[in-house]
Short mmCIF file of C-alpha atoms in Angstrom, two decimals:
data_model
loop_
_atom_site.label_atom_id
_atom_site.label_comp_id
_atom_site.label_asym_id
_atom_site.label_seq_id
_atom_site.Cartn_x
_atom_site.Cartn_y
_atom_site.Cartn_z
CA UNK A 1 44.78 13.63 -43.13
CA UNK A 2 45.49 16.14 -45.20
CA UNK A 3 46.18 15.69 -49.25
CA UNK A 4 49.10 16.38 -50.82
CA UNK A 5 49.77 17.93 -53.94
CA UNK A 6 53.45 17.15 -55.41
CA UNK A 7 55.15 18.29 -58.60
CA UNK A 8 56.73 16.51 -60.54
CA UNK A 9 57.09 17.90 -64.37
CA UNK A 10 53.80 17.02 -65.48
CA UNK A 11 52.86 14.84 -63.26
CA UNK A 12 50.59 15.66 -60.03
CA UNK A 13 50.31 13.72 -57.10
CA UNK A 14 47.49 13.66 -55.10
CA UNK A 15 47.04 12.15 -51.73
CA UNK A 16 42.47 10.84 -52.43
CA UNK A 17 42.28 6.91 -53.58
CA UNK A 18 40.75 6.69 -56.64
CA UNK A 19 39.98 10.75 -55.63
CA UNK A 20 35.76 10.43 -55.68
CA UNK A 21 35.81 7.05 -57.71
CA UNK A 22 34.76 4.83 -53.47
CA UNK A 23 32.23 7.97 -53.43
CA UNK A 24 28.63 6.19 -54.71
CA UNK A 25 30.30 2.74 -53.95
CA UNK A 26 31.10 3.12 -50.29
CA UNK A 27 30.33 7.12 -49.75
CA UNK A 28 34.26 7.17 -47.64
CA UNK A 29 37.11 8.77 -49.33
CA UNK A 30 40.31 6.20 -48.79
CA UNK A 31 43.14 8.97 -48.25
CA UNK A 32 46.98 8.19 -47.83
CA UNK A 33 47.44 7.03 -50.38
CA UNK A 34 49.68 8.94 -53.64
CA UNK A 35 48.34 8.51 -57.45
CA UNK A 36 50.91 10.20 -60.41
CA UNK A 37 48.65 11.62 -63.58
CA UNK A 38 50.54 11.55 -66.23
CA UNK A 39 48.21 14.52 -67.84
CA UNK A 40 46.21 17.05 -66.82
CA UNK A 41 43.92 15.49 -69.53
CA UNK A 42 41.33 14.32 -66.87
CA UNK A 43 40.00 18.54 -66.04
CA UNK A 44 40.50 20.72 -68.42
CA UNK A 45 39.93 24.79 -67.85
CA UNK A 46 36.72 25.44 -68.92
CA UNK A 47 35.04 22.27 -66.92
CA UNK A 48 34.37 24.53 -63.76
CA UNK A 49 32.58 27.11 -66.16
CA UNK A 50 31.06 24.12 -67.57
CA UNK A 51 30.15 22.98 -63.92
CA UNK A 52 28.76 25.84 -63.24
CA UNK A 53 26.60 26.35 -66.53
CA UNK A 54 24.95 22.58 -65.73
CA UNK A 55 24.73 23.64 -61.91
CA UNK A 56 22.73 26.64 -62.39
CA UNK A 57 20.70 24.71 -65.56
CA UNK A 58 19.66 22.72 -62.32
CA UNK A 59 21.48 19.46 -64.31
CA UNK A 60 22.65 18.20 -61.06
CA UNK A 61 24.54 14.74 -62.31
CA UNK A 62 26.19 16.09 -65.12
CA UNK A 63 27.67 19.68 -63.03
CA UNK A 64 28.25 16.49 -60.63
CA UNK A 65 31.00 14.85 -63.27
CA UNK A 66 31.54 18.48 -64.20
CA UNK A 67 32.85 19.24 -61.44
CA UNK A 68 34.36 16.09 -60.25
CA UNK A 69 36.69 16.97 -63.38
CA UNK A 70 37.07 20.06 -62.55
CA UNK A 71 38.72 19.31 -58.55
CA UNK A 72 42.38 18.19 -60.11
CA UNK A 73 42.27 20.97 -61.98
CA UNK A 74 41.28 23.40 -58.54
CA UNK A 75 42.49 22.21 -55.80
CA UNK A 76 42.99 24.78 -53.37
CA UNK A 77 39.61 25.73 -54.38
CA UNK A 78 37.10 24.60 -51.41
CA UNK A 79 34.29 26.09 -53.23
CA UNK A 80 34.29 24.21 -56.46
CA UNK A 81 35.14 20.51 -54.27
CA UNK A 82 31.76 21.83 -51.87
CA UNK A 83 29.97 22.64 -55.71
CA UNK A 84 30.67 19.17 -55.96
CA UNK A 85 29.57 17.74 -53.34
CA UNK A 86 26.18 19.81 -53.37
CA UNK A 87 25.43 18.42 -57.10
CA UNK A 88 25.05 14.97 -56.31
CA UNK A 89 23.76 16.06 -52.91
CA UNK A 90 20.50 17.47 -55.78
CA UNK A 91 21.15 14.53 -57.29
CA UNK A 92 19.94 12.89 -55.10
CA UNK A 93 23.45 10.24 -54.31
CA UNK A 94 22.75 11.17 -50.06
CA UNK A 95 25.84 8.78 -49.94
CA UNK A 96 28.19 10.11 -52.15
CA UNK A 97 27.09 13.23 -51.87
CA UNK A 98 27.79 13.48 -46.92
CA UNK A 99 31.93 11.52 -47.89
CA UNK A 100 32.19 14.76 -50.60
CA UNK A 101 30.85 16.95 -48.04
CA UNK A 102 33.10 15.72 -45.24
CA UNK A 103 36.46 15.81 -47.62
CA UNK A 104 35.55 19.67 -48.15
CA UNK A 105 35.80 19.98 -43.62
CA UNK A 106 38.81 17.68 -43.64
CA UNK A 107 41.23 19.28 -46.68
CA UNK A 108 39.22 23.41 -46.35
CA UNK A 109 38.71 23.88 -42.34
CA UNK A 110 38.15 26.82 -41.66
CA UNK A 111 36.11 27.99 -44.48
CA UNK A 112 32.75 29.27 -45.72
CA UNK A 113 32.70 26.14 -47.96
CA UNK A 114 33.66 23.65 -44.22
CA UNK A 115 31.18 25.54 -42.23
CA UNK A 116 28.60 24.84 -44.78
CA UNK A 117 29.43 20.92 -45.66
CA UNK A 118 28.99 20.34 -41.31
CA UNK A 119 25.31 21.21 -41.94
CA UNK A 120 24.51 19.47 -44.38
CA UNK A 121 26.12 16.74 -42.64
CA UNK A 122 24.02 17.07 -39.62
CA UNK A 123 21.04 17.53 -42.28
CA UNK A 124 21.68 14.32 -43.98
CA UNK A 125 22.46 12.65 -40.19
CA UNK A 126 19.38 13.53 -39.05
CA UNK A 127 21.54 14.23 -35.93
CA UNK A 128 19.66 16.55 -33.31
CA UNK A 129 21.50 19.90 -33.98
CA UNK A 130 19.14 19.93 -36.61
CA UNK A 131 15.81 20.20 -33.94
CA UNK A 132 12.06 19.66 -34.80
CA UNK A 133 10.36 17.91 -37.19
CA UNK A 134 11.48 20.46 -39.10
CA UNK A 135 13.98 21.02 -42.51
CA UNK A 136 17.68 22.61 -41.73
CA UNK A 137 18.16 23.90 -44.81
CA UNK A 138 21.61 26.11 -45.86
CA UNK A 139 22.73 28.26 -48.80
CA UNK A 140 26.02 27.60 -51.31
CA UNK A 141 29.22 29.88 -49.77
CA UNK A 142 29.25 31.77 -53.80
CA UNK A 143 25.14 32.52 -53.20
CA UNK A 144 25.94 35.68 -50.46
CA UNK A 145 23.01 36.22 -47.09
CA UNK A 146 22.27 33.82 -44.63
CA UNK A 147 19.68 31.06 -44.59
CA UNK A 148 16.91 30.59 -43.31
CA UNK A 149 15.27 26.60 -41.70
CA UNK A 150 11.48 25.43 -42.42
CA UNK A 151 9.89 22.92 -40.17
CA UNK A 152 8.85 19.65 -41.73
CA UNK A 153 4.60 19.45 -41.51
CA UNK A 154 3.81 15.97 -41.01
CA UNK A 155 0.00 15.35 -43.10
CA UNK A 156 -2.01 11.77 -42.10
CA UNK A 157 -2.53 9.63 -44.80
CA UNK A 158 -4.53 6.69 -43.45
CA UNK A 159 -5.52 8.95 -39.85
CA UNK A 160 -7.01 7.42 -36.81
CA UNK A 161 -8.39 9.17 -34.01
CA UNK A 162 -6.21 11.06 -31.62
CA UNK A 163 -8.83 12.48 -29.10
CA UNK A 164 -7.41 12.57 -25.45
CA UNK A 165 -10.73 10.76 -22.65
CA UNK A 166 -12.39 12.50 -20.16
CA UNK A 167 -9.87 11.97 -17.62
CA UNK A 168 -8.17 15.54 -18.58
CA UNK A 169 -6.16 18.05 -16.33
CA UNK A 170 -6.25 21.02 -17.89
CA UNK A 171 -5.97 24.11 -15.09
CA UNK A 172 -7.59 27.45 -15.62
CA UNK A 173 -4.25 28.57 -16.52
CA UNK A 174 -0.98 27.24 -17.09
CA UNK A 175 2.54 28.64 -17.74
CA UNK A 176 5.16 26.91 -19.82
CA UNK A 177 8.77 27.63 -20.22
CA UNK A 178 10.32 26.76 -23.88
CA UNK A 179 13.50 27.76 -25.37
CA UNK A 180 14.38 28.63 -28.81
CA UNK A 181 15.66 26.01 -30.73
CA UNK A 182 17.42 26.70 -33.76
CA UNK A 183 14.05 28.69 -34.44
CA UNK A 184 12.01 26.06 -32.35
CA UNK A 185 9.86 26.13 -29.57
CA UNK A 186 11.44 23.30 -27.46
CA UNK A 187 9.25 22.39 -24.26
CA UNK A 188 10.01 20.18 -21.54
CA UNK A 189 6.95 17.72 -21.54
CA UNK A 190 6.79 14.26 -19.98
CA UNK A 191 5.07 10.56 -22.55
CA UNK A 192 3.74 8.55 -19.10
CA UNK A 193 5.55 9.89 -16.68
CA UNK A 194 9.49 9.97 -18.66
CA UNK A 195 10.23 13.11 -19.17
CA UNK A 196 12.04 15.20 -22.57
CA UNK A 197 11.74 17.46 -25.23
CA UNK A 198 9.52 18.07 -27.25
CA UNK A 199 9.20 20.46 -29.85
CA UNK A 200 5.26 22.38 -30.23
CA UNK A 201 4.87 22.29 -33.53
CA UNK A 202 1.05 23.29 -34.54
CA UNK A 203 1.44 22.51 -38.23
CA UNK A 204 1.52 18.79 -37.10
CA UNK A 205 -0.96 17.22 -37.64
CA UNK A 206 0.02 14.53 -34.55
CA UNK A 207 1.85 13.84 -32.04
CA UNK A 208 4.68 12.16 -32.93
CA UNK A 209 8.09 9.95 -31.79
CA UNK A 210 10.70 7.30 -32.61
CA UNK A 211 11.12 4.06 -31.16
CA UNK A 212 14.22 5.02 -30.32
CA UNK A 213 12.96 7.54 -27.90
CA UNK A 214 11.01 4.98 -25.90
CA UNK A 215 13.77 3.08 -25.87
CA UNK A 216 15.77 5.67 -24.38
CA UNK A 217 13.21 7.11 -21.73
CA UNK A 218 12.13 2.77 -21.45
CA UNK A 219 8.67 2.65 -22.08
CA UNK A 220 6.88 -0.66 -24.33
CA UNK A 221 7.41 -0.35 -27.88
CA UNK A 222 4.51 -0.87 -30.11
CA UNK A 223 3.15 -4.50 -31.14
CA UNK A 224 0.54 -5.33 -33.59
CA UNK A 225 0.06 -3.57 -37.25
CA UNK A 226 0.90 -0.37 -38.28
CA UNK A 227 -1.98 2.35 -38.05
CA UNK A 228 -1.22 5.35 -40.35
CA UNK A 229 1.16 6.79 -42.76
CA UNK A 230 2.68 10.44 -41.95
CA UNK A 231 4.60 12.32 -44.33
CA UNK A 232 6.63 15.43 -43.74
CA UNK A 233 7.92 18.24 -46.52
CA UNK A 234 10.57 16.34 -48.04
CA UNK A 235 7.59 14.07 -48.95
CA UNK A 236 8.92 10.96 -47.64
CA UNK A 237 6.16 8.07 -46.17
CA UNK A 238 6.49 6.77 -43.05
CA UNK A 239 4.50 3.80 -41.07
CA UNK A 240 3.64 4.46 -38.09
CA UNK A 241 2.33 2.34 -35.41
CA UNK A 242 0.07 3.85 -32.77
CA UNK A 243 0.01 3.80 -28.95
CA UNK A 244 -2.17 5.68 -26.08
CA UNK A 245 -0.06 7.01 -23.37
CA UNK A 246 -0.61 10.25 -21.13
CA UNK A 247 1.01 13.45 -22.34
CA UNK A 248 1.88 16.29 -19.80
CA UNK A 249 3.76 19.98 -20.10
CA UNK A 250 3.21 21.48 -17.33
CA UNK A 251 -0.05 21.31 -15.41
CA UNK A 252 -1.53 20.29 -18.42
CA UNK A 253 -1.57 16.20 -19.15
CA UNK A 254 -4.16 15.10 -21.70
CA UNK A 255 -5.30 11.19 -20.39
CA UNK A 256 -4.77 8.12 -23.30
CA UNK A 257 -3.69 10.66 -26.18
CA UNK A 258 -2.60 8.97 -29.45
CA UNK A 259 0.85 9.16 -30.19
CA UNK A 260 2.03 7.99 -33.55
CA UNK A 261 5.36 6.12 -33.22
CA UNK A 262 7.44 6.02 -36.23
CA UNK A 263 10.50 3.55 -36.12
CA UNK A 264 13.51 5.91 -36.12
CA UNK A 265 13.47 9.74 -35.29
CA UNK A 266 16.32 11.27 -35.00
CA UNK A 267 15.01 14.84 -33.94
CA UNK A 268 12.90 15.79 -30.58
CA UNK A 269 9.39 14.52 -30.83
CA UNK A 270 7.00 16.57 -32.21
CA UNK A 271 4.68 18.08 -29.78
CA UNK A 272 1.40 18.56 -32.25
CA UNK A 273 -2.22 19.14 -32.25
CA UNK A 274 -3.83 17.18 -30.65
CA UNK A 275 -1.73 17.64 -27.35
CA UNK A 276 -3.62 21.53 -27.38
CA UNK A 277 -7.24 20.60 -28.27
CA UNK A 278 -10.29 21.71 -26.23
CA UNK A 279 -8.03 24.08 -24.85
CA UNK A 280 -6.56 28.13 -25.72
CA UNK A 281 -2.86 28.78 -25.85
CA UNK A 282 -1.22 32.04 -26.05
CA UNK A 283 2.91 32.72 -27.21
CA UNK A 284 4.10 35.55 -25.05
CA UNK A 285 8.29 36.52 -24.12
CA UNK A 286 9.71 32.70 -23.78
CA UNK A 287 7.14 30.98 -22.53
CA UNK A 288 3.32 29.33 -23.67
CA UNK A 289 0.07 30.19 -21.23
CA UNK A 290 -2.51 27.36 -22.03
CA UNK A 291 -5.52 27.98 -20.79
CA UNK A 292 -8.95 26.25 -20.54
CA UNK A 293 -11.65 26.84 -23.28
CA UNK A 294 -14.41 29.52 -22.19
CA UNK A 295 -12.86 30.74 -19.52
CA UNK A 296 -13.47 34.56 -19.02
CA UNK A 297 -9.74 35.05 -20.53
CA UNK A 298 -11.45 33.38 -23.42
CA UNK A 299 -14.75 34.84 -23.34
CA UNK A 300 -12.67 38.33 -23.63
CA UNK A 301 -10.48 38.28 -26.34
CA UNK A 302 -13.57 36.47 -28.19
CA UNK A 303 -15.83 39.87 -27.14
CA UNK A 304 -12.96 41.88 -29.32
CA UNK A 305 -12.79 39.98 -32.36
CA UNK A 306 -13.32 42.53 -34.20
CA UNK A 307 -10.33 44.14 -33.29
CA UNK A 308 -7.51 44.74 -36.21
CA UNK A 309 -5.05 42.98 -34.73
CA UNK A 310 -7.51 39.89 -34.45
CA UNK A 311 -7.02 37.11 -37.36
CA UNK A 312 -9.58 34.68 -38.22
CA UNK A 313 -8.26 31.28 -39.48
CA UNK A 314 -10.47 28.00 -40.47
CA UNK A 315 -9.69 24.47 -39.79
CA UNK A 316 -8.72 22.11 -42.70
CA UNK A 317 -8.03 18.88 -41.53
CA UNK A 318 -5.52 19.98 -37.77
CA UNK A 319 -3.74 22.80 -40.00
CA UNK A 320 -4.47 26.53 -38.59
CA UNK A 321 -5.58 27.66 -42.40
CA UNK A 322 -5.18 32.09 -42.45
CA UNK A 323 -5.77 34.28 -45.67
CA UNK A 324 -1.78 35.81 -46.34
CA UNK A 325 -1.59 39.23 -48.32
CA UNK A 326 1.73 37.93 -50.26
CA UNK A 327 2.59 41.17 -51.98
CA UNK A 328 -0.84 42.27 -52.11
CA UNK A 329 -2.72 38.67 -52.71
CA UNK A 330 -4.56 36.79 -50.67
CA UNK A 331 -2.99 33.42 -50.43
CA UNK A 332 -4.05 30.48 -47.69
CA UNK A 333 -1.15 29.34 -45.68
CA UNK A 334 -0.57 27.35 -41.96
CA UNK A 335 0.79 29.30 -39.02
CA UNK A 336 3.40 26.24 -38.31
CA UNK A 337 4.21 27.03 -34.76
CA UNK A 338 7.40 23.71 -35.58
CA UNK A 339 8.03 26.29 -39.37
CA UNK A 340 11.37 28.78 -38.45
CA UNK A 341 11.15 30.36 -42.59
CA UNK A 342 8.44 30.45 -44.21
CA UNK A 343 7.69 28.10 -47.38
CA UNK A 344 6.49 27.75 -50.46
CA UNK A 345 6.23 24.84 -52.80
CA UNK A 346 7.26 26.14 -56.68
CA UNK A 347 3.60 25.67 -57.61
CA UNK A 348 2.31 27.32 -54.59
CA UNK A 349 4.70 30.07 -56.12
CA UNK A 350 4.31 29.92 -59.58
CA UNK A 351 0.39 30.44 -58.32
CA UNK A 352 1.17 33.72 -55.82
CA UNK A 353 3.03 35.45 -58.65
CA UNK A 354 6.59 34.80 -57.14
CA UNK A 355 9.61 34.26 -59.27
CA UNK A 356 11.93 31.97 -59.06
CA UNK A 357 15.34 33.02 -60.95
CA UNK A 358 17.46 30.63 -62.13
CA UNK A 359 20.63 32.25 -60.22
CA UNK A 360 18.45 32.37 -56.75
CA UNK A 361 19.67 31.25 -53.71
CA UNK A 362 19.63 27.18 -53.22
CA UNK A 363 18.42 25.82 -50.86
CA UNK A 364 18.99 22.58 -48.74
CA UNK A 365 16.59 20.27 -46.79
CA UNK A 366 15.63 17.81 -45.10
CA UNK A 367 14.12 16.42 -41.77
CA UNK A 368 11.37 13.89 -40.92
CA UNK A 369 9.55 13.56 -44.44
CA UNK A 370 12.82 13.28 -45.82
CA UNK A 371 15.36 15.09 -48.62
CA UNK A 372 14.31 18.49 -50.19
CA UNK A 373 16.11 21.72 -52.03
CA UNK A 374 15.16 24.60 -53.47
CA UNK A 375 15.75 28.13 -53.37
CA UNK A 376 14.94 30.99 -51.98
CA UNK A 377 13.75 34.43 -52.86
CA UNK A 378 12.82 37.43 -51.63
CA UNK A 379 9.08 38.31 -51.45
CA UNK A 380 7.91 42.45 -51.12
CA UNK A 381 5.37 41.65 -48.56
CA UNK A 382 3.94 39.49 -46.25
CA UNK A 383 0.84 40.91 -44.13
CA UNK A 384 -1.57 39.35 -41.60
CA UNK A 385 -3.31 41.01 -40.46
CA UNK A 386 -1.66 44.01 -38.05
CA UNK A 387 1.59 42.10 -39.01
CA UNK A 388 3.31 43.27 -42.39
CA UNK A 389 6.88 42.15 -43.26
CA UNK A 390 8.82 43.76 -46.06
CA UNK A 391 11.75 42.56 -48.64
CA UNK A 392 11.48 38.87 -46.23
CA UNK A 393 13.55 35.96 -47.47
CA UNK A 394 11.30 32.51 -48.06
CA UNK A 395 12.33 29.05 -49.74
CA UNK A 396 10.33 27.74 -52.75
CA UNK A 397 11.15 24.05 -52.65
CA UNK A 398 11.88 23.13 -55.98
CA UNK A 399 10.86 18.85 -55.12
CA UNK A 400 8.26 18.11 -52.64
CA UNK A 401 4.79 18.97 -52.62
CA UNK A 402 3.32 21.10 -49.73
CA UNK A 403 -1.21 20.82 -48.93
CA UNK A 404 -0.87 24.68 -47.71
CA UNK A 405 2.70 26.71 -47.93
CA UNK A 406 3.55 27.45 -44.25
CA UNK A 407 3.97 30.48 -42.39
CA UNK A 408 6.75 30.47 -40.07
CA UNK A 409 8.67 32.34 -37.10
CA UNK A 410 10.53 34.38 -39.52
CA UNK A 411 7.32 36.13 -39.73
CA UNK A 412 6.00 35.94 -36.36
CA UNK A 413 8.87 35.40 -34.31
CA UNK A 414 9.34 38.58 -33.24
CA UNK A 415 5.38 38.98 -31.82
CA UNK A 416 3.46 37.83 -28.72
CA UNK A 417 -0.07 36.16 -29.67
CA UNK A 418 -2.79 33.79 -28.53
CA UNK A 419 -5.47 31.78 -30.18
CA UNK A 420 -8.94 31.49 -29.63
CA UNK A 421 -10.10 27.87 -30.19
CA UNK A 422 -13.45 29.12 -29.08
CA UNK A 423 -14.08 32.16 -31.97
CA UNK A 424 -11.17 30.42 -33.85
CA UNK A 425 -8.89 34.00 -34.24
CA UNK A 426 -5.76 34.84 -33.71
CA UNK A 427 -4.79 38.21 -31.37
CA UNK A 428 -1.42 39.81 -31.63
CA UNK A 429 -0.74 41.72 -29.36
#
């Protein structure tokens, strides 16, 4: 139902009950009732300008209050209402933000503000349209430019053994096709013989799914105490249970491997590093090729480790760390197949000499580890071995801490490469 505006002398009929009064209490906007205001005392011409100044100064609570007033004075301005929702989002009033985004979609359905709001609603709801342990990020409509995403890396806070048994089935070579969904590699996988899909994410230190996935697959739920905690880019910590399962992708089966399970996970399961332990793998034109370690293929690539196309990495926990030249300055970053965009924390950006302008394009993230907010900035050059990207847009997370910056698909996605875990090198082709 749309909103009706009707001029009566100095009065305006507004089809929203108490305008936004119900946002923070119930996150539901009540439509269809006309309220007549005898004056415009709630909104003056400068409210919008004040709100934008507060927003740029990162006073998001103050900006939300000012945009709320400005809505009365700018009934046809979808961006004004969108910035109201965005300010609530940045101020961590997530239920109020979601309701405001929904109102933008209803009031201004064919605008860029509505399109951005739909993306925000999806990220706040954690729906499958925003897959991954990953984060879907979006920009404010007036900022210009596109948007990218960055995956939510799962970090084990209280680690447990994830190794599988000696009954693993690892053929000399197994090729598996994957689909790109919102810049994430999605593969068919079976947990104890029950087939589903998962995100191939070497930035995840565990194989992770939700109890809801187990219910959907008809598998038993874990019992007993939790064994660990997971923390993603958004900083949210989840208690997780452990359950050993057989996990199969293509011709590869890892027997009795530890799968971590959290209460609810509204994205696809994550197929993290424990699955590829003991194997090498290559990414090539929509397919993953798994090979047993110490095969002739591995030995051949290891023999070329001094090739300029070959980049060494070190393991930090279960993260692959590479040295990347950021505007000519070496920075240790996590090579992350689950990250669709390159992402720094604010402290890491400062250390790398990356400046974040106050008016930089805004970024909102949501995923396994909760919400995060930040800015997009342009970097002159990122270089890893033979691969260099110039004038690349990266995300800077202003609210979360990352163990290492994430090197995502926006950097390596258009290259074929193989990971040799015997020699600890990545070879680009």
